[in-house]
Each structure stands twice: as structure tokens, then as C-alpha cells.
Amino acid sequence: MSSIVLFGATGKTGLALSKVISDKSLELFAAVRPGRNSGLLESFGAKILIVDALDQDQVRAALKDLNKDSIIVSLVGGRHPEMGTRIDYPANKNIIETSAKLGFSRFIFITSIGSGDSKPQLPKVLKPILGSIANEKTKAENTLRASELDYTIIRPGQLTNEEASGDGVLTAECILGSMSREDLALMIMRCIEDEETIGKIYSVLDSNKKLDLSWVNKH
């Protein structure tokens, strides 16, 4: 298999996925924002690319010399630590458009339930908290779908930091559920390894884990 280029590698899901990739002895290029600690990624054997995805020139510089058969995976989201703005749309737009221009083909994008046509699955109680975030992720999804990249979009719901249960499920149905980040990493790897997932959009959840919204009232 060709190498994997992972954006969002230093987050909890990114580290879990990097461990899975390492266990399979696959070549991993981990894109790391300037100033972030890459020690654990390096211990997994990852080759570090220093890049702020909000800067399209930095994205191009990081990707231009890599094998174009590499699979791009983006977990990028959240707020920029210095600027305070959400990066879900602008950063992923840079990654998607640059990947397409440079001649990459395979792109796996992790967003969230509530994005795109799964918007009705976002519970009413969560819309004030997550609605605007899902809208940004939807714009990024639409950019990817409009590109010529061979995409797969994965929409997890609630994520926990528990160990993998092995009960993760990929489904074409729009379903809000819960799962561990380690199980999500296993589902992403399944998509990396299976070309039948190209052009598909999946919800992903643990078939035996119940959704816990008790935190909402504490928000």
C-alpha cells in the first residue's frame, strides 16, 4: 500500500490512528502545526511535516514532493490556538484544493454527524452548541465532493477516550451514536484499505455503546 499523509495528527484521534498505521508498518507522514509536540508521532515512526493548514503555501510545500499515490487523511477541525477562529472549513479547503491541484487522488475526510444531509440527526439540544460547527464542516465536505478527488467522508458522533471495543460499525445511514476514538481509528483504517469505500459517506458508531448527552446541561 502507498503511504498515508495525516493532517490533524496530534489530536487524540490522530494519535490513535497513527498507532494503527504504525502497527501495520505503513509509511506515515504526519502534518503537525508549528510548535506542537511531535515526539509521540516520531516514536510511531512517523515522518513529520511542519505545516499550518490555514496557510495554503505551507500545505503545498509539505505535499508537493510526496508520492501522489499517497492517501490523504484529514482530521482537521477545532479552533486555531493563536487566532481563535474555527479552522474546519478554511484549513480543509486548503488541504483539499492543494491535494487536487498537485495530483493526489485518494482523500479520506473525518467530519461529524450533523454535517451535510445528516443535519436532522443533530439533536435539538445540541444545535446551539454544535450547529455552527456542523455548518463549517458541511462547507468543507461540499468542497471535497465538488473536487475530482476519490473521497470517503466519515461522520462520527460522540467520541470517548476509552479503549477500542472492536464493535465499530460503518453505515450509509445517517445515525448519531457514540464510539471510542480508538474504534474510530480502526474504521478509518478500514476505509484506507478498502477502495469500495470511494465515493461513499458513512456514519460511524459503536453498535453496543449508548449516547450520553448528560454533559449538555453542564455546558
Coordinates of N, CA and C in Angstrom, one line a residue:
M1 N 0.8 -1.2 0.0 CA 0.0 0.0 0.0 C 0.9 1.2 0.0
S2 N 0.4 2.3 -0.6 CA 1.1 3.6 -0.6 C 1.1 4.2 0.8
S3 N 1.9 5.3 0.9 CA 2.0 5.9 2.2 C 0.7 6.7 2.5
I4 N 0.6 7.2 3.8 CA -0.5 7.9 4.3 C 0.0 9.3 4.8
V5 N -0.7 10.3 4.4 CA -0.4 11.7 4.9 C -1.6 12.1 5.8
L6 N -1.3 12.3 7.0 CA -2.3 12.6 8.0 C -2.3 14.0 8.5
F7 N -3.3 14.8 8.3 CA -3.5 16.1 8.8 C -4.4 16.0 10.1
G8 N -4.0 16.7 11.1 CA -4.7 16.6 12.4 C -4.1 15.5 13.2
A9 N -2.8 15.2 13.0 CA -2.2 14.0 13.6 C -1.9 14.1 15.1
T10 N -1.9 15.3 15.7 CA -1.5 15.5 17.1 C -2.7 15.4 18.0
G11 N -3.9 15.4 17.5 CA -5.1 15.2 18.3 C -5.3 13.8 18.8
K12 N -6.2 13.6 19.7 CA -6.4 12.2 20.3 C -6.7 11.2 19.2
T13 N -7.6 11.5 18.3 CA -7.9 10.6 17.2 C -6.7 10.4 16.3
G14 N -6.1 11.5 16.0 CA -4.9 11.4 15.1 C -3.8 10.5 15.7
L15 N -3.6 10.6 17.0 CA -2.6 9.7 17.6 C -3.0 8.3 17.6
A16 N -4.3 8.1 17.8 CA -4.8 6.7 17.8 C -4.7 6.1 16.4
L17 N -5.0 6.9 15.4 CA -4.8 6.4 14.0 C -3.4 6.2 13.7
S18 N -2.5 7.1 14.1 CA -1.1 6.9 13.8 C -0.6 5.6 14.4
K19 N -1.1 5.2 15.6 CA -0.6 4.0 16.2 C -1.1 2.8 15.4
V20 N -2.3 2.9 14.8 CA -2.9 1.8 14.0 C -2.0 1.7 12.7
I21 N -1.7 2.8 12.1 CA -0.9 2.8 10.9 C 0.5 2.2 11.2
S22 N 1.1 2.6 12.3 CA 2.4 2.1 12.7 C 2.3 0.6 12.9
D23 N 1.3 0.1 13.5 CA 1.2 -1.3 13.8 C 1.1 -2.1 12.5
K24 N 0.7 -1.5 11.4 CA 0.6 -2.1 10.1 C 1.8 -1.9 9.3
S25 N 2.8 -1.2 9.9 CA 4.1 -1.0 9.2 C 4.0 -0.2 7.9
L26 N 3.0 0.7 7.9 CA 2.8 1.6 6.7 C 3.6 2.9 6.9
E27 N 4.0 3.5 5.8 CA 4.7 4.7 5.9 C 3.7 5.9 6.2
L28 N 4.0 6.7 7.2 CA 3.2 7.7 7.6 C 3.9 9.1 7.6
F29 N 3.3 10.0 7.0 CA 3.7 11.4 7.0 C 2.7 12.2 7.9
A30 N 3.1 12.7 9.0 CA 2.2 13.4 9.9 C 2.4 14.9 9.9
A31 N 1.3 15.6 9.5 CA 1.3 17.0 9.4 C 1.1 17.6 10.8
V32 N 2.0 18.4 11.2 CA 2.0 18.9 12.6 C 2.1 20.5 12.5
R33 N 1.2 21.1 13.2 CA 1.2 22.6 13.3 C 2.5 23.0 14.0
P34 N 3.1 24.2 13.6 CA 4.3 24.6 14.2 C 4.1 24.8 15.7
G35 N 5.1 24.3 16.5 CA 5.0 24.4 17.9 C 4.4 23.3 18.6
R36 N 3.7 22.4 17.9 CA 3.1 21.2 18.5 C 4.1 20.1 18.8
N37 N 3.9 19.4 19.9 CA 4.9 18.3 20.2 C 4.6 17.1 19.3
S38 N 5.7 16.7 18.6 CA 5.6 15.5 17.7 C 6.3 14.3 18.2
G39 N 6.7 14.3 19.5 CA 7.5 13.2 20.0 C 6.8 11.9 19.9
L40 N 5.6 11.8 20.3 CA 4.8 10.5 20.3 C 4.7 10.0 18.8
L41 N 4.4 10.9 17.9 CA 4.3 10.6 16.5 C 5.6 10.0 16.0
E42 N 6.7 10.6 16.4 CA 8.0 10.2 15.9 C 8.3 8.8 16.5
S43 N 7.8 8.5 17.7 CA 8.0 7.2 18.3 C 7.3 6.1 17.5
F44 N 6.2 6.5 16.8 CA 5.4 5.6 16.0 C 6.1 5.4 14.6
G45 N 7.2 6.2 14.4 CA 7.9 6.1 13.1 C 7.4 7.0 12.1
A46 N 6.6 8.0 12.5 CA 6.0 9.0 11.5 C 7.1 10.0 11.1
K47 N 7.0 10.4 9.8 CA 7.9 11.4 9.3 C 7.1 12.7 9.4
I48 N 7.7 13.7 10.1 CA 6.9 14.9 10.5 C 7.0 16.0 9.4
L49 N 5.8 16.5 9.0 CA 5.7 17.7 8.1 C 5.2 18.8 9.0
I50 N 6.0 19.9 9.1 CA 5.6 21.1 9.8 C 4.8 22.0 8.9
V51 N 3.5 22.1 9.2 CA 2.6 22.9 8.4 C 1.4 23.4 9.1
D52 N 1.1 24.7 8.9 CA -0.2 25.3 9.4 C -1.1 25.2 8.2
A53 N -2.2 24.4 8.3 CA -3.1 24.2 7.2 C -3.9 25.4 6.8
L54 N -3.9 26.5 7.6 CA -4.5 27.7 7.2 C -3.7 28.5 6.2
D55 N -2.4 28.1 6.0 CA -1.6 28.7 5.0 C -1.4 27.8 3.8
Q56 N -2.0 28.1 2.7 CA -2.0 27.2 1.6 C -0.6 27.0 1.0
D57 N 0.2 28.0 1.1 CA 1.6 27.8 0.6 C 2.3 26.8 1.5
Q58 N 2.1 26.8 2.8 CA 2.7 25.7 3.6 C 2.2 24.4 3.3
V59 N 0.9 24.3 3.0 CA 0.3 23.0 2.6 C 0.9 22.5 1.3
R60 N 1.1 23.4 0.4 CA 1.7 23.0 -0.9 C 3.1 22.5 -0.7
A61 N 3.9 23.3 0.1 CA 5.3 23.0 0.3 C 5.4 21.6 1.0
A62 N 4.5 21.2 1.9 CA 4.5 20.0 2.6 C 4.2 18.8 1.7
L63 N 3.3 19.0 0.7 CA 2.8 17.9 -0.1 C 3.5 17.8 -1.5
K64 N 4.1 18.8 -2.0 CA 4.5 18.8 -3.4 C 5.5 17.7 -3.8
D65 N 6.4 17.3 -2.9 CA 7.4 16.3 -3.2 C 7.0 14.9 -2.8
L66 N 5.8 14.7 -2.2 CA 5.4 13.4 -1.8 C 4.8 12.6 -3.0
N67 N 4.9 11.2 -2.8 CA 4.3 10.3 -3.8 C 2.8 10.6 -4.0
K68 N 2.4 10.9 -5.2 CA 1.0 11.3 -5.4 C 0.0 10.1 -5.3
D69 N 0.5 8.9 -5.1 CA -0.3 7.8 -4.8 C -0.6 7.7 -3.3
S70 N 0.0 8.6 -2.5 CA -0.3 8.6 -1.1 C -1.7 8.9 -0.8
I71 N -2.3 8.4 0.3 CA -3.6 8.6 0.7 C -3.6 9.8 1.7
I72 N -4.4 10.8 1.4 CA -4.5 12.0 2.3 C -5.7 11.7 3.3
V73 N -5.4 11.9 4.6 CA -6.5 11.8 5.6 C -6.5 13.1 6.4
S74 N -7.7 13.6 6.5 CA -7.8 14.9 7.3 C -8.7 14.7 8.5
L75 N -8.2 15.0 9.7 CA -9.0 15.0 10.9 C -9.0 16.5 11.4
V76 N -8.7 17.4 10.6 CA -8.5 18.8 11.0 C -9.9 19.4 11.4
G77 N -9.8 20.1 12.5 CA -11.0 20.8 13.0 C -10.7 21.5 14.3
G78 N -11.7 22.3 14.8 CA -11.5 23.0 16.0 C -11.0 24.4 15.8
R79 N -10.5 25.0 16.9 CA -10.1 26.4 16.8 C -8.6 26.5 16.7
H80 N -8.1 27.5 15.9 CA -6.7 27.8 15.8 C -6.2 28.4 17.2
P81 N -5.2 27.8 17.8 CA -4.8 28.3 19.1 C -4.4 29.7 19.2
E82 N -3.8 30.3 18.2 CA -3.4 31.7 18.3 C -4.5 32.6 17.8
M83 N -5.2 32.2 16.7 CA -6.1 33.1 16.0 C -7.5 33.1 16.7
G84 N -7.8 31.9 17.3 CA -9.1 31.7 18.0 C -10.3 31.5 17.0
T85 N -10.0 31.4 15.7 CA -11.1 31.2 14.7 C -11.2 29.7 14.4
R86 N -12.4 29.2 14.0 CA -12.5 27.8 13.7 C -11.9 27.5 12.3
I87 N -11.2 26.4 12.2 CA -10.4 26.1 11.0 C -11.1 25.0 10.2
D88 N -12.2 24.5 10.6 CA -12.9 23.3 10.0 C -13.0 23.5 8.5
Y89 N -13.5 24.7 8.1 CA -13.6 24.9 6.6 C -12.4 25.5 5.9
P90 N -11.8 26.6 6.4 CA -10.7 27.2 5.6 C -9.5 26.3 5.5
A91 N -9.1 25.6 6.6 CA -7.9 24.7 6.6 C -8.2 23.5 5.7
N92 N -9.3 22.9 5.8 CA -9.6 21.7 5.0 C -9.8 22.1 3.5
K93 N -10.3 23.3 3.3 CA -10.4 23.8 1.9 C -9.0 23.9 1.3
N94 N -8.0 24.4 2.0 CA -6.6 24.5 1.6 C -6.1 23.1 1.3
I95 N -6.3 22.1 2.2 CA -5.8 20.8 2.0 C -6.4 20.1 0.8
I96 N -7.7 20.2 0.7 CA -8.4 19.6 -0.4 C -8.0 20.1 -1.8
E97 N -8.1 21.4 -1.9 CA -7.8 22.1 -3.2 C -6.3 21.9 -3.6
T98 N -5.4 21.9 -2.6 CA -4.0 21.7 -2.9 C -3.7 20.2 -3.3
S99 N -4.4 19.3 -2.6 CA -4.2 17.9 -2.9 C -4.6 17.6 -4.4
A100 N -5.8 18.2 -4.7 CA -6.3 18.0 -6.1 C -5.4 18.6 -7.1
K101 N -4.9 19.9 -6.9 CA -4.0 20.5 -7.8 C -2.7 19.8 -8.0
L102 N -2.2 19.2 -7.0 CA -0.9 18.5 -7.1 C -1.0 17.1 -7.7
G103 N -2.2 16.6 -7.8 CA -2.4 15.3 -8.5 C -2.6 14.1 -7.6
F104 N -2.9 14.4 -6.3 CA -3.3 13.3 -5.4 C -4.7 12.8 -5.8
S105 N -5.0 11.6 -5.5 CA -6.4 11.1 -5.9 C -7.2 10.7 -4.7
R106 N -6.6 10.0 -3.7 CA -7.4 9.5 -2.6 C -7.4 10.4 -1.4
F107 N -8.7 10.7 -0.9 CA -8.8 11.6 0.2 C -9.9 11.1 1.2
I108 N -9.5 10.9 2.4 CA -10.4 10.5 3.5 C -10.6 11.6 4.5
F109 N -11.9 12.0 4.7 CA -12.2 13.2 5.5 C -13.1 12.8 6.6
I110 N -12.7 13.2 7.8 CA -13.5 12.9 9.0 C -14.1 14.2 9.5
T111 N -15.5 14.2 9.5 CA -16.2 15.4 9.9 C -17.0 15.0 11.1
S112 N -18.4 15.1 11.1 CA -19.2 14.8 12.2 C -20.6 14.6 11.8
I113 N -21.4 13.9 12.6 CA -22.8 13.8 12.4 C -23.4 15.2 12.6
G114 N -24.3 15.6 11.8 CA -24.8 17.0 11.7 C -24.4 17.7 10.5
S115 N -23.4 17.2 9.8 CA -22.9 17.8 8.6 C -23.7 17.3 7.4
G116 N -23.8 18.1 6.4 CA -24.4 17.7 5.1 C -25.8 17.2 5.4
D117 N -26.2 16.1 4.7 CA -27.6 15.5 4.8 C -27.9 14.9 6.2
S118 N -26.9 14.8 7.0 CA -27.1 14.2 8.4 C -27.5 15.3 9.4
K119 N -27.7 16.5 8.9 CA -28.1 17.6 9.8 C -29.3 17.3 10.7
P120 N -30.4 16.6 10.2 CA -31.5 16.3 11.0 C -31.2 15.4 12.2
Q121 N -30.0 14.7 12.1 CA -29.7 13.8 13.2 C -29.0 14.5 14.4
L122 N -28.8 15.8 14.2 CA -28.2 16.5 15.4 C -29.4 16.9 16.3
P123 N -29.4 16.3 17.5 CA -30.5 16.6 18.4 C -30.7 18.1 18.7
K124 N -31.9 18.5 18.9 CA -32.2 19.9 19.1 C -31.4 20.5 20.2
V125 N -31.2 19.8 21.3 CA -30.5 20.3 22.4 C -29.0 20.6 22.1
L126 N -28.5 20.0 21.0 CA -27.1 20.2 20.6 C -26.9 21.3 19.6
K127 N -28.0 21.7 18.9 CA -27.8 22.6 17.8 C -27.2 24.0 18.2
P128 N -27.6 24.5 19.4 CA -26.9 25.8 19.8 C -25.4 25.6 20.0
I129 N -25.0 24.4 20.4 CA -23.6 24.2 20.7 C -22.8 23.8 19.4
L130 N -23.4 22.9 18.6 CA -22.7 22.2 17.5 C -23.2 22.6 16.2
G131 N -24.3 23.3 16.1 CA -24.9 23.7 14.8 C -24.0 24.5 13.9
S132 N -23.3 25.5 14.4 CA -22.5 26.3 13.6 C -21.2 25.6 13.2
I133 N -20.7 24.7 14.0 CA -19.6 23.9 13.7 C -19.9 22.9 12.6
A134 N -21.1 22.3 12.7 CA -21.5 21.4 11.6 C -21.7 22.1 10.3
N135 N -22.1 23.4 10.3 CA -22.2 24.2 9.1 C -20.8 24.4 8.4
E136 N -19.8 24.6 9.2 CA -18.5 24.8 8.7 C -17.9 23.5 8.1
K137 N -18.2 22.4 8.8 CA -17.8 21.1 8.3 C -18.6 20.7 7.0
T138 N -19.8 21.1 6.9 CA -20.6 20.9 5.7 C -20.0 21.6 4.5
K139 N -19.5 22.8 4.7 CA -18.9 23.6 3.6 C -17.6 22.9 3.1
A140 N -16.9 22.3 4.1 CA -15.6 21.6 3.8 C -16.0 20.3 3.0
E141 N -17.0 19.6 3.5 CA -17.5 18.4 2.8 C -17.9 18.7 1.3
N142 N -18.6 19.8 1.1 CA -19.0 20.2 -0.2 C -17.9 20.5 -1.1
T143 N -16.8 21.1 -0.6 CA -15.6 21.4 -1.3 C -15.0 20.1 -1.8
L144 N -14.9 19.1 -0.9 CA -14.4 17.8 -1.3 C -15.2 17.1 -2.3
R145 N -16.5 17.1 -2.1 CA -17.4 16.4 -3.1 C -17.4 17.0 -4.5
A146 N -17.1 18.3 -4.5 CA -17.0 19.0 -5.8 C -15.7 18.9 -6.5
S147 N -14.7 18.3 -5.8 CA -13.4 18.1 -6.4 C -13.4 16.9 -7.2
E148 N -12.2 16.6 -7.8 CA -12.1 15.3 -8.6 C -11.4 14.3 -7.7
L149 N -11.3 14.5 -6.5 CA -10.6 13.5 -5.6 C -11.5 12.3 -5.3
D150 N -10.9 11.1 -5.2 CA -11.6 9.9 -4.8 C -11.8 10.0 -3.3
Y151 N -13.0 10.5 -2.9 CA -13.2 10.8 -1.5 C -13.9 9.7 -0.7
T152 N -13.7 9.6 0.6 CA -14.6 9.0 1.5 C -14.8 9.9 2.7
I153 N -16.0 10.1 3.1 CA -16.4 11.0 4.2 C -16.9 10.2 5.4
I154 N -16.3 10.4 6.5 CA -16.7 9.6 7.7 C -17.3 10.6 8.8
R155 N -18.5 10.3 9.3 CA -19.1 11.2 10.2 C -19.4 10.5 11.6
P156 N -18.4 10.7 12.5 CA -18.7 10.1 13.8 C -19.6 11.0 14.6
G157 N -20.1 10.5 15.7 CA -21.0 11.2 16.6 C -20.1 11.6 17.8
Q158 N -20.6 11.1 19.0 CA -19.9 11.4 20.2 C -18.7 10.5 20.3
L159 N -17.5 11.0 20.7 CA -16.3 10.3 20.8 C -15.8 10.2 22.2
T160 N -15.4 9.1 22.7 CA -14.8 8.9 24.0 C -13.4 8.5 23.9
N161 N -12.7 8.5 25.1 CA -11.3 8.2 25.2 C -11.1 6.8 25.7
E162 N -12.1 5.9 25.7 CA -12.0 4.6 26.1 C -11.1 3.7 25.1
E163 N -10.7 2.5 25.6 CA -10.0 1.6 24.7 C -11.0 1.1 23.6
A164 N -10.4 0.6 22.5 CA -11.3 0.1 21.4 C -12.0 -1.1 21.9
S165 N -13.3 -1.2 21.5 CA -14.1 -2.4 21.8 C -14.1 -3.3 20.7
G166 N -13.8 -2.8 19.5 CA -13.9 -3.7 18.3 C -15.3 -3.8 17.7
D167 N -16.2 -3.0 18.2 CA -17.6 -3.1 17.8 C -18.0 -1.9 16.9
G168 N -17.0 -1.2 16.3 CA -17.3 -0.1 15.4 C -18.1 -0.6 14.2
V169 N -19.0 0.3 13.7 CA -19.8 0.0 12.5 C -19.7 1.2 11.6
L170 N -19.5 0.9 10.3 CA -19.6 1.9 9.2 C -21.0 1.7 8.6
T171 N -21.8 2.8 8.4 CA -23.1 2.6 7.8 C -23.4 3.8 6.9
A172 N -24.1 3.5 5.8 CA -24.5 4.6 4.9 C -25.7 5.4 5.5
E173 N -26.4 4.8 6.5 CA -27.5 5.5 7.2 C -27.0 6.7 8.0
C174 N -27.7 7.7 8.1 CA -27.4 8.9 9.0 C -27.8 8.5 10.4
I175 N -26.9 8.2 11.2 CA -27.2 7.7 12.6 C -26.2 8.4 13.6
L176 N -26.8 9.0 14.6 CA -26.0 9.6 15.7 C -25.7 8.6 16.8
G177 N -24.5 8.3 17.0 CA -24.1 7.3 18.0 C -22.9 7.7 18.8
S178 N -22.3 6.8 19.5 CA -21.1 7.0 20.3 C -20.1 6.0 20.0
M179 N -18.8 6.3 20.1 CA -17.7 5.3 20.0 C -16.4 5.9 20.5
S180 N -15.5 5.0 20.8 CA -14.2 5.5 21.2 C -13.3 6.0 20.0
R181 N -12.4 6.8 20.3 CA -11.5 7.3 19.3 C -10.7 6.2 18.7
E182 N -10.3 5.2 19.5 CA -9.5 4.1 19.0 C -10.4 3.3 18.0
D183 N -11.7 3.1 18.3 CA -12.5 2.4 17.3 C -12.7 3.2 16.1
L184 N -12.8 4.5 16.2 CA -12.9 5.4 15.0 C -11.6 5.2 14.2
A185 N -10.5 5.1 14.8 CA -9.2 4.9 14.1 C -9.2 3.6 13.3
L186 N -9.8 2.6 13.9 CA -9.9 1.3 13.2 C -10.8 1.4 12.0
M187 N -11.9 2.2 12.1 CA -12.9 2.4 11.0 C -12.2 3.2 9.9
I188 N -11.4 4.2 10.2 CA -10.7 5.0 9.2 C -9.7 4.0 8.5
M189 N -9.0 3.2 9.2 CA -8.1 2.3 8.5 C -8.8 1.3 7.6
R190 N -10.0 0.9 8.0 CA -10.8 0.1 7.1 C -11.1 0.8 5.8
C191 N -11.4 2.1 5.8 CA -11.6 2.8 4.6 C -10.3 3.0 3.8
I192 N -9.2 3.2 4.5 CA -7.9 3.3 3.8 C -7.7 2.1 3.0
E193 N -8.0 0.9 3.6 CA -7.6 -0.4 2.9 C -8.7 -0.8 1.9
D194 N -9.8 -0.2 1.9 CA -10.9 -0.7 1.0 C -11.4 0.3 0.0
E195 N -11.0 0.1 -1.3 CA -11.3 1.1 -2.3 C -12.8 1.1 -2.6
E196 N -13.6 0.1 -2.1 CA -15.0 0.1 -2.3 C -15.7 1.2 -1.5
T197 N -14.9 1.9 -0.6 CA -15.5 3.0 0.2 C -15.3 4.3 -0.6
I198 N -14.7 4.3 -1.7 CA -14.6 5.5 -2.5 C -15.9 6.1 -2.9
G199 N -16.1 7.4 -2.8 CA -17.4 8.0 -3.2 C -18.5 7.8 -2.2
K200 N -18.2 7.3 -1.0 CA -19.2 7.0 0.0 C -19.1 7.9 1.2
I201 N -20.3 8.1 1.8 CA -20.3 8.9 3.0 C -20.9 8.0 4.1
Y202 N -20.2 7.9 5.2 CA -20.6 7.0 6.3 C -20.9 7.7 7.6
S203 N -21.9 7.2 8.4 CA -21.9 7.4 9.8 C -21.1 6.3 10.4
V204 N -20.6 6.5 11.6 CA -19.8 5.5 12.3 C -20.1 5.6 13.8
L205 N -20.3 4.4 14.4 CA -20.6 4.3 15.8 C -20.3 2.9 16.3
D206 N -20.3 2.8 17.6 CA -20.2 1.5 18.3 C -21.6 0.9 18.5
S207 N -21.7 -0.3 18.0 CA -23.1 -0.9 18.0 C -23.6 -1.2 19.4
N208 N -22.7 -1.2 20.4 CA -23.1 -1.5 21.7 C -22.9 -0.4 22.7
K209 N -22.7 0.8 22.2 CA -22.4 2.0 23.1 C -23.6 3.0 23.0
K210 N -24.1 3.4 24.2 CA -25.2 4.3 24.2 C -24.7 5.8 24.2
L211 N -25.5 6.6 23.5 CA -25.2 8.0 23.5 C -25.4 8.6 24.9
D212 N -24.5 9.5 25.3 CA -24.6 10.1 26.6 C -24.6 11.6 26.4
L213 N -25.8 12.2 26.6 CA -25.9 13.7 26.5 C -26.0 14.4 27.8
S214 N -25.6 13.7 28.9 CA -25.7 14.3 30.2 C -24.9 15.5 30.4
W215 N -23.8 15.6 29.6 CA -22.9 16.8 29.7 C -23.5 18.1 29.2
V216 N -24.6 18.0 28.4 CA -25.1 19.2 27.7 C -25.6 20.2 28.7
N217 N -26.3 19.8 29.8 CA -26.7 20.8 30.8 C -25.6 21.4 31.6
K218 N -24.4 20.8 31.5 CA -23.3 21.4 32.2 C -22.5 22.3 31.3
H219 N -22.9 22.4 30.0 CA -22.1 23.2 29.1 C -22.2 24.7 29.4

